[in-house]
Amino acid sequence: MSNLHVDVFSMEHAAALDAACPLRHLREQFLIPTKADLTTTAFLELEAERQQSDDESSSIYLCGNSLGLQPRLTSVRLQQYLTTWQTQGVYGHFKPLNQSPLPVWLHADEEAARRIAPIVGAPVSEVAVMETLTANLHFLIAAFYRPDISGRHKIILESKAFPSDHYVVESQIYHHNLSPATSMITIDPATSSEAIISTAHILAIIAEHASTTALLLLPGIQFYSGQLLNIPTITAAARKAGIFVIWDLAHAVGNVPLQLHDWNVDAAAWCSYKYLNAGPGAIGGLFIHERNGGVSPTPESGDRGFTNRLSGWWGSDKSTRFTMDNKFVPIPGAAGFQLSNPSILDITSLNASLQVFEMAGGMVPLREKSLRLTEFLETGLDGLDGKPFRIITPREKGGRGAQLSLRLEDGLLDDVMKRLVELGVVVDERRPDVVRVAPAPLYNSYTDVWRFVNAFEDALDFAVERTRKS
Ligand SMILES: Cc1ncc(COP(=O)(O)O)c(C=O)c1O
């Protein structure tokens, strides 16, 4: 590191930034694994009252893009849920309990929708907390993809889409007896060495296939490169071309502010185990714009008055849900796309973590901190002059979320990751050569970032040395 750089990127500077950070108290709301936790192979007893570990003993956890950390409130709320189940049995579905911080189970999904709505920028009626991300993409496409081989039948997605999204699209196309060879259009980055896809390039592909495309599926933030796509511009262009637009918000939700309603997005789906911190595999969610989820009280003859969807009883009108008369009366809006009664265990966990977002004051202050934190990371990395890596995430702040993706020179990844693990750093790798680093503003500090950059420099030197010797 150069001397000049040490001044702007020093431990003292990091500590001063932490001291001045208005969200610094939120770190205490989370359980951060210690380095010892991560090296032990013994099962550790649950310590709900665990003390906050200090900077020396805690790991440097910058992996909220993969799995967010556990809020302290989660185990409290889950225990309350278990107590309700234990003491009330089936009554827990509908019997309100004085002083309980939990909703009755019959309304738990509504409470979760109410809490998530401001995070995605939508009225509650356009949001449902349900199922999981891949399943929700399938449900959305099942409802809104009506291909016509002599008209609109194509689905556009990126060539480096997350594998699950690729499989969803491919299988939906086969499901309609069509072939991906003719009905699936993939968008490549401009050159093979580039990870970023420009908005202009996406718009050009949309224009090229405008009259034959039925649906566009893109990620809000690309999982590999960390690129934040221009959701409003791309949505507007695709909709103008008559294309239904779905966004996969796995890496965007809880990371960047979203305005799905105002951006006129048709539909979107997300998971809640990354920046939303609801726990591994926890319940996901979806957004459906009001124009797509409406239910007409006076349908024209021969019309059911709503878009057909793969339905289940939880999407049917609450007041008649238990009459068991087999008449599907969809709840207007996104809630009408629900299928099963949701896992209350999951929803309790999600509601607990969304309460921490409320403590933060929502996405605007979080994004403010996130921009600064990621910029601090960028400054630190830029100071590692001549080291064998480069940042492939857009340098422009508006073009990224919390994550920076670092592309290493060939052959270094395994040794870099090995050394980072030894140093108590938790980040993840995406083969063949990328390390993803994501400071989450809810629980990461500037000091975490400073510690990471030092560890990363050490890991790069270690890996280069090993390559030289081999
Ligand atoms: C961009 C993206 N899409 C889809 C998925 C699949 O999510 P799930 O396993 O919850 O269906 C993931 C998982 O990490 C993802 O990152």
XYZ file of C-alpha atoms and ligand atoms in Angstrom:
486
model
C 0.000 0.000 0.000
C 1.330 3.492 -0.812
C 1.922 5.994 2.033
C -0.574 8.447 0.598
C -3.134 5.705 0.572
C -2.497 4.742 4.202
C -3.861 8.163 5.264
C -7.216 7.750 3.546
C -7.410 4.074 4.305
C -6.109 3.499 7.813
C -7.374 1.699 10.880
C -7.761 5.090 12.604
C -9.816 6.426 9.719
C -12.022 3.305 9.745
C -12.558 3.649 13.498
C -13.459 7.338 13.081
C -15.966 6.500 10.339
C -17.506 3.831 12.576
C -17.764 6.245 15.474
C -19.567 8.767 13.266
C -21.884 6.218 11.633
C -25.544 6.812 12.597
C -26.341 3.104 12.087
C -23.425 1.702 14.091
C -25.674 0.473 16.921
C -27.364 -2.010 14.564
C -24.320 -4.272 14.520
C -25.227 -5.261 18.081
C -28.521 -6.602 16.773
C -26.667 -9.432 15.029
C -24.794 -12.551 16.059
C -21.454 -12.457 14.305
C -19.559 -15.764 14.195
C -16.203 -15.624 15.931
C -13.082 -16.921 14.266
C -13.115 -19.742 16.842
C -16.709 -20.633 15.874
C -15.661 -20.985 12.279
C -12.660 -23.190 12.958
C -14.241 -25.569 15.441
C -15.672 -28.830 14.207
C -17.687 -29.352 17.394
C -21.355 -28.440 17.563
C -21.620 -25.345 19.732
C -24.482 -25.056 22.170
C -26.902 -22.289 21.309
C -26.094 -19.260 23.370
C -29.033 -16.912 22.908
C -27.536 -14.395 25.306
C -24.181 -14.432 23.641
C -22.073 -11.343 24.122
C -20.973 -9.266 21.158
C -17.542 -10.449 20.140
C -14.839 -7.823 19.783
C -13.047 -7.051 16.558
C -10.109 -9.289 17.407
C -12.173 -12.408 18.014
C -14.986 -11.908 15.501
C -14.730 -13.147 11.963
C -14.716 -10.664 9.098
C -18.079 -11.594 7.653
C -18.671 -9.986 4.242
C -20.964 -12.618 2.806
C -24.446 -11.137 3.247
C -24.882 -11.494 -0.524
C -24.992 -15.241 0.069
C -26.383 -15.689 3.573
C -27.173 -12.801 5.893
C -26.285 -13.060 9.578
C -28.736 -13.980 12.295
C -30.444 -11.090 14.090
C -30.571 -11.525 17.868
C -34.299 -10.959 17.680
C -34.791 -14.100 15.573
C -34.315 -16.609 18.373
C -36.486 -14.483 20.685
C -39.362 -14.425 18.202
C -38.928 -18.086 17.301
C -39.097 -19.048 20.958
C -42.294 -16.997 21.275
C -43.688 -18.816 18.262
C -42.773 -22.170 19.851
C -44.429 -21.124 23.109
C -47.593 -20.185 21.215
C -47.639 -23.516 19.435
C -46.864 -25.362 22.685
C -49.591 -23.653 24.709
C -52.262 -23.055 22.084
C -51.950 -25.836 19.536
C -54.328 -25.223 16.671
C -55.800 -22.143 18.415
C -52.589 -20.374 17.458
C -54.066 -19.929 13.996
C -56.765 -17.531 15.122
C -56.725 -16.764 18.883
C -55.183 -13.374 19.669
C -53.083 -13.365 22.836
C -52.741 -10.188 24.849
C -49.204 -8.783 24.822
C -48.034 -11.270 22.199
C -45.629 -9.591 19.765
C -46.686 -12.123 17.140
C -49.706 -12.009 14.843
C -52.137 -14.943 14.867
C -50.910 -17.399 12.272
C -53.854 -16.750 9.977
C -52.564 -13.192 9.478
C -48.804 -13.774 9.704
C -48.400 -13.575 5.901
C -50.176 -10.201 5.854
C -47.870 -8.808 8.511
C -44.831 -9.952 6.567
C -46.228 -8.372 3.377
C -46.818 -5.107 5.243
C -43.211 -5.074 6.436
C -41.649 -6.003 3.095
C -43.744 -3.611 0.980
C -41.664 -0.477 1.750
C -38.450 -2.401 1.126
C -39.513 -3.163 -2.462
C -41.401 0.102 -2.977
C -44.930 -1.190 -3.434
C -48.329 -1.008 -1.793
C -49.012 -4.034 0.420
C -51.628 -5.312 -2.024
C -48.932 -5.836 -4.675
C -46.745 -8.004 -2.446
C -47.018 -11.586 -1.190
C -44.638 -13.406 1.110
C -44.746 -16.985 -0.133
C -42.859 -20.065 -1.288
C -39.275 -19.655 -2.517
C -37.568 -17.742 -5.289
C -37.307 -20.391 -8.000
C -40.820 -21.627 -7.273
C -42.160 -18.070 -7.424
C -40.483 -17.450 -10.783
C -42.237 -20.564 -12.042
C -45.580 -19.408 -10.643
C -45.216 -15.982 -12.248
C -44.221 -17.379 -15.610
C -46.990 -19.974 -15.447
C -49.491 -17.148 -14.992
C -48.134 -14.572 -17.427
C -46.345 -16.455 -20.221
C -48.863 -17.371 -22.913
C -46.662 -18.038 -25.921
C -47.929 -17.965 -29.462
C -45.421 -19.446 -31.873
C -46.683 -17.339 -34.744
C -46.573 -14.201 -32.609
C -44.897 -13.566 -29.251
C -43.199 -16.662 -27.857
C -39.657 -15.711 -26.856
C -38.264 -15.192 -23.387
C -35.198 -12.968 -23.096
C -32.730 -13.500 -20.252
C -28.989 -13.036 -19.795
C -26.601 -15.738 -20.975
C -24.894 -15.787 -17.556
C -28.157 -15.914 -15.628
C -28.155 -17.654 -12.266
C -28.565 -21.359 -13.190
C -31.952 -21.682 -11.501
C -33.362 -18.828 -13.611
C -31.976 -20.450 -16.737
C -33.609 -23.782 -15.807
C -36.896 -22.035 -15.041
C -37.012 -20.406 -18.461
C -35.850 -23.481 -20.332
C -38.368 -25.754 -18.616
C -41.238 -23.291 -19.063
C -40.492 -23.151 -22.772
C -40.460 -26.961 -22.992
C -43.630 -27.014 -20.897
C -45.369 -25.186 -23.747
C -44.013 -27.668 -26.296
C -41.608 -25.060 -27.641
C -37.854 -25.208 -28.014
C -35.255 -23.018 -26.280
C -33.401 -23.015 -29.622
C -36.077 -20.753 -31.069
C -37.860 -19.314 -28.040
C -35.010 -18.472 -25.644
C -32.898 -15.376 -26.326
C -29.829 -14.833 -24.185
C -28.024 -11.543 -23.717
C -24.234 -11.759 -23.660
C -21.877 -9.133 -22.266
C -20.363 -7.088 -25.115
C -17.059 -9.022 -25.005
C -16.183 -12.378 -23.454
C -13.765 -10.768 -20.963
C -16.408 -8.306 -19.781
C -18.920 -9.165 -17.077
C -20.972 -5.981 -17.384
C -23.915 -5.714 -19.747
C -24.670 -2.149 -20.779
C -28.226 -0.832 -20.701
C -27.852 0.161 -24.356
C -26.983 -3.422 -25.262
C -30.013 -4.784 -23.367
C -32.268 -2.239 -25.068
C -30.868 -3.216 -28.467
C -31.682 -6.902 -27.859
C -35.185 -5.950 -26.727
C -35.641 -3.884 -29.894
C -34.292 -6.659 -32.107
C -36.817 -9.187 -30.766
C -39.604 -6.769 -29.875
C -42.393 -8.249 -31.957
C -41.712 -11.891 -31.090
C -40.922 -11.643 -27.386
C -43.450 -12.400 -24.688
C -41.359 -12.066 -21.555
C -38.143 -10.587 -20.182
C -36.475 -11.995 -17.054
C -33.477 -10.146 -15.664
C -31.704 -9.826 -12.317
C -31.947 -6.549 -10.400
C -28.340 -7.132 -9.370
C -26.288 -9.664 -11.301
C -25.007 -12.296 -8.839
C -21.525 -12.675 -10.400
C -20.557 -9.149 -11.357
C -22.560 -7.243 -8.740
C -23.925 -4.966 -11.494
C -27.143 -3.144 -10.580
C -29.213 -3.020 -13.739
C -31.202 0.052 -14.677
C -34.570 -1.408 -13.718
C -36.803 1.582 -14.610
C -35.239 2.219 -18.033
C -35.180 -1.425 -19.087
C -38.708 -1.997 -17.778
C -40.045 1.013 -19.664
C -38.447 -0.055 -22.951
C -39.627 -3.649 -22.685
C -43.159 -2.690 -21.701
C -43.331 -0.226 -24.564
C -42.481 -3.148 -26.845
C -45.382 -5.132 -25.346
C -43.142 -7.443 -23.303
C -44.040 -8.661 -19.798
C -41.160 -7.834 -17.445
C -40.108 -9.957 -14.455
C -37.155 -9.097 -12.199
C -35.224 -11.581 -10.065
C -34.383 -9.474 -7.024
C -32.378 -12.055 -5.049
C -29.378 -9.728 -4.751
C -31.251 -6.439 -4.817
C -33.879 -6.798 -2.113
C -32.728 -5.286 1.176
C -29.579 -4.125 -0.619
C -30.712 -1.183 -2.763
C -33.901 0.904 -2.570
C -36.520 -0.330 -5.024
C -39.627 1.402 -6.376
C -41.294 -1.498 -8.126
C -44.711 0.119 -8.353
C -43.503 3.473 -9.654
C -41.075 1.807 -12.034
C -44.067 0.016 -13.529
C -42.457 -3.394 -13.151
C -44.893 -6.158 -14.144
C -43.731 -8.697 -11.573
C -40.733 -9.644 -9.454
C -39.591 -12.349 -7.059
C -36.903 -12.579 -4.379
C -35.473 -14.698 -1.601
C -35.048 -13.520 1.965
C -31.865 -15.252 3.136
C -29.335 -12.818 1.662
C -29.575 -9.142 2.624
C -32.923 -9.766 4.360
C -31.321 -12.075 6.954
C -34.331 -14.393 7.409
C -32.244 -17.583 7.518
C -31.142 -20.235 5.035
C -33.840 -21.193 2.547
C -36.405 -18.980 4.304
C -39.680 -18.039 2.653
C -39.440 -15.813 -0.449
C -41.727 -13.203 -1.884
C -43.176 -11.749 -5.017
C -44.488 -8.501 -6.430
C -47.290 -8.275 -8.971
C -48.274 -4.878 -10.299
C -51.917 -4.040 -9.631
C -52.732 -4.090 -13.344
C -51.767 -7.786 -13.426
C -53.330 -8.985 -10.175
C -56.769 -7.436 -10.385
C -60.019 -9.323 -9.904
C -63.102 -7.998 -11.659
C -66.317 -8.185 -9.605
C -68.293 -8.189 -12.869
C -66.416 -10.321 -15.368
C -67.589 -10.369 -18.957
C -69.321 -13.576 -19.926
C -66.831 -16.336 -20.645
C -64.146 -14.513 -18.663
C -63.257 -15.417 -15.069
C -62.341 -11.821 -14.252
C -58.739 -12.526 -13.315
C -55.545 -13.911 -14.818
C -55.425 -17.642 -14.443
C -52.640 -18.827 -12.192
C -51.571 -22.085 -10.586
C -53.825 -21.695 -7.587
C -54.167 -22.989 -4.066
C -56.517 -22.360 -1.181
C -54.333 -19.689 0.434
C -54.886 -17.436 -2.575
C -58.642 -17.680 -2.195
C -60.799 -15.152 -0.371
C -60.164 -15.344 3.379
C -63.806 -15.070 4.387
C -64.782 -18.162 2.382
C -61.499 -20.039 2.563
C -62.834 -22.498 5.102
C -66.271 -23.069 3.563
C -64.735 -25.799 1.444
C -67.061 -25.218 -1.493
C -64.331 -25.501 -4.127
C -65.052 -22.083 -5.585
C -61.771 -20.245 -6.117
C -62.325 -16.567 -5.391
C -58.874 -14.977 -5.681
C -57.834 -12.342 -3.203
C -57.274 -9.228 -5.363
C -53.598 -8.473 -5.821
C -50.481 -10.500 -5.144
C -52.025 -12.364 -2.191
C -54.298 -14.126 -4.678
C -51.242 -15.929 -6.068
C -50.499 -17.699 -2.765
C -50.928 -21.464 -2.729
C -50.232 -23.138 0.601
C -50.589 -21.994 4.160
C -47.123 -20.595 4.779
C -44.544 -21.890 7.243
C -45.069 -19.754 10.342
C -41.595 -20.723 11.467
C -40.231 -19.029 8.333
C -42.509 -16.030 8.525
C -41.673 -15.467 12.184
C -38.004 -15.460 11.295
C -38.569 -13.068 8.396
C -40.719 -10.727 10.477
C -37.987 -10.618 13.139
C -35.356 -9.599 10.619
C -37.660 -7.048 8.989
C -38.066 -5.410 12.379
C -34.352 -4.727 12.305
C -34.835 -2.961 8.956
C -37.452 -0.812 10.658
C -34.953 0.019 13.428
C -32.618 1.198 10.656
C -35.275 3.571 9.320
C -35.698 1.643 6.055
C -33.735 1.446 2.857
C -32.747 5.102 2.407
C -30.373 5.380 5.402
C -29.159 1.866 4.744
C -28.282 2.689 1.164
C -26.491 5.854 2.295
C -24.279 3.811 4.579
C -23.912 1.052 1.992
C -22.622 3.492 -0.629
C -20.003 4.812 1.780
C -18.991 1.379 3.026
C -18.550 -0.046 -0.469
C -16.672 3.064 -1.554
C -14.362 2.606 1.430
C -13.784 -0.980 0.310
C -13.071 0.230 -3.217
C -10.578 2.805 -1.917
C -8.792 0.131 0.089
C -8.641 -2.263 -2.847
C -7.437 0.451 -5.221
C -4.529 0.956 -2.845
C -3.271 -2.579 -3.392
C -1.093 -1.352 -6.247
C -0.015 -3.940 -8.750
C -1.648 -6.876 -7.007
C -3.026 -9.603 -9.279
C -6.728 -8.792 -9.315
C -9.198 -6.245 -10.616
C -12.635 -5.034 -9.585
C -15.171 -6.098 -12.222
C -18.219 -4.489 -10.596
C -19.171 -1.099 -12.074
C -17.165 1.776 -10.578
C -20.146 4.065 -10.813
C -22.017 4.002 -7.488
C -25.436 3.940 -9.119
C -24.441 0.814 -11.016
C -23.890 -1.445 -8.039
C -25.191 -2.478 -4.644
C -23.094 -3.493 -1.637
C -21.039 -6.151 -3.437
C -17.738 -5.795 -5.230
C -16.621 -8.743 -7.355
C -12.874 -9.197 -7.605
C -11.486 -11.106 -10.547
C -8.172 -12.765 -9.708
C -5.440 -13.646 -12.130
C -5.516 -17.248 -13.327
C -4.771 -19.989 -10.860
C -4.892 -17.922 -7.653
C -8.431 -18.523 -6.433
C -7.909 -21.675 -4.365
C -4.903 -20.330 -2.468
C -6.474 -16.917 -1.919
C -9.607 -18.498 -0.472
C -7.567 -20.899 1.669
C -5.602 -18.043 3.204
C -8.707 -15.870 3.712
C -10.359 -18.715 5.620
C -7.260 -19.025 7.824
C -7.472 -15.300 8.548
C -11.117 -15.558 9.620
C -12.535 -13.858 6.519
C -15.886 -15.051 5.185
C -16.461 -14.106 1.548
C -17.490 -16.363 -1.281
C -16.028 -17.451 -4.561
C -17.589 -17.870 -7.946
C -15.495 -20.045 -10.185
C -13.354 -19.801 -12.151
C -11.778 -16.676 -10.695
C -14.064 -14.323 -8.777
C -14.216 -13.460 -5.085
C -17.390 -11.640 -4.044
C -17.141 -9.222 -1.132
C -20.289 -7.638 0.254
C -20.250 -5.302 3.249
C -23.824 -5.254 4.559
C -24.680 -1.885 6.107
C -26.869 -3.416 8.828
C -24.008 -5.203 10.550
C -20.709 -4.515 8.817
C -18.384 -1.771 9.941
C -15.675 0.270 8.249
C -13.261 -1.603 10.500
C -14.461 -4.901 8.988
C -13.647 -3.492 5.576
C -10.214 -2.308 6.684
C -9.465 -5.718 8.186
C -10.636 -7.421 5.006
C -8.393 -5.387 2.712
C -5.356 -6.205 4.859
C -6.252 -9.887 4.892
C -6.847 -9.848 1.131
C -3.418 -8.340 0.497
C -1.889 -11.057 2.657
C -3.892 -13.751 0.811
C -2.808 -12.459 -2.605
C 0.861 -12.464 -1.558
C 0.442 -15.962 -0.151
C -1.150 -17.226 -3.379
C 1.470 -15.603 -5.621
C 4.259 -17.084 -3.526
C 2.713 -20.541 -3.723
C 2.338 -20.294 -7.501
C 5.947 -19.193 -7.818
C 7.135 -22.205 -5.823
C 5.015 -24.756 -7.650
C -29.985 -14.568 -8.636
C -30.559 -15.815 -8.011
N -31.652 -16.368 -8.563
C -32.179 -17.508 -8.057
C -31.643 -18.118 -6.952
C -32.263 -19.381 -6.446
O -32.886 -19.161 -5.226
P -33.748 -20.283 -4.465
O -32.848 -21.436 -4.207
O -34.159 -19.619 -3.192
O -34.898 -20.655 -5.327
C -30.511 -17.557 -6.336
C -29.905 -18.176 -5.151
O -28.925 -17.751 -4.608
C -29.952 -16.371 -6.893
O -28.862 -15.797 -6.376
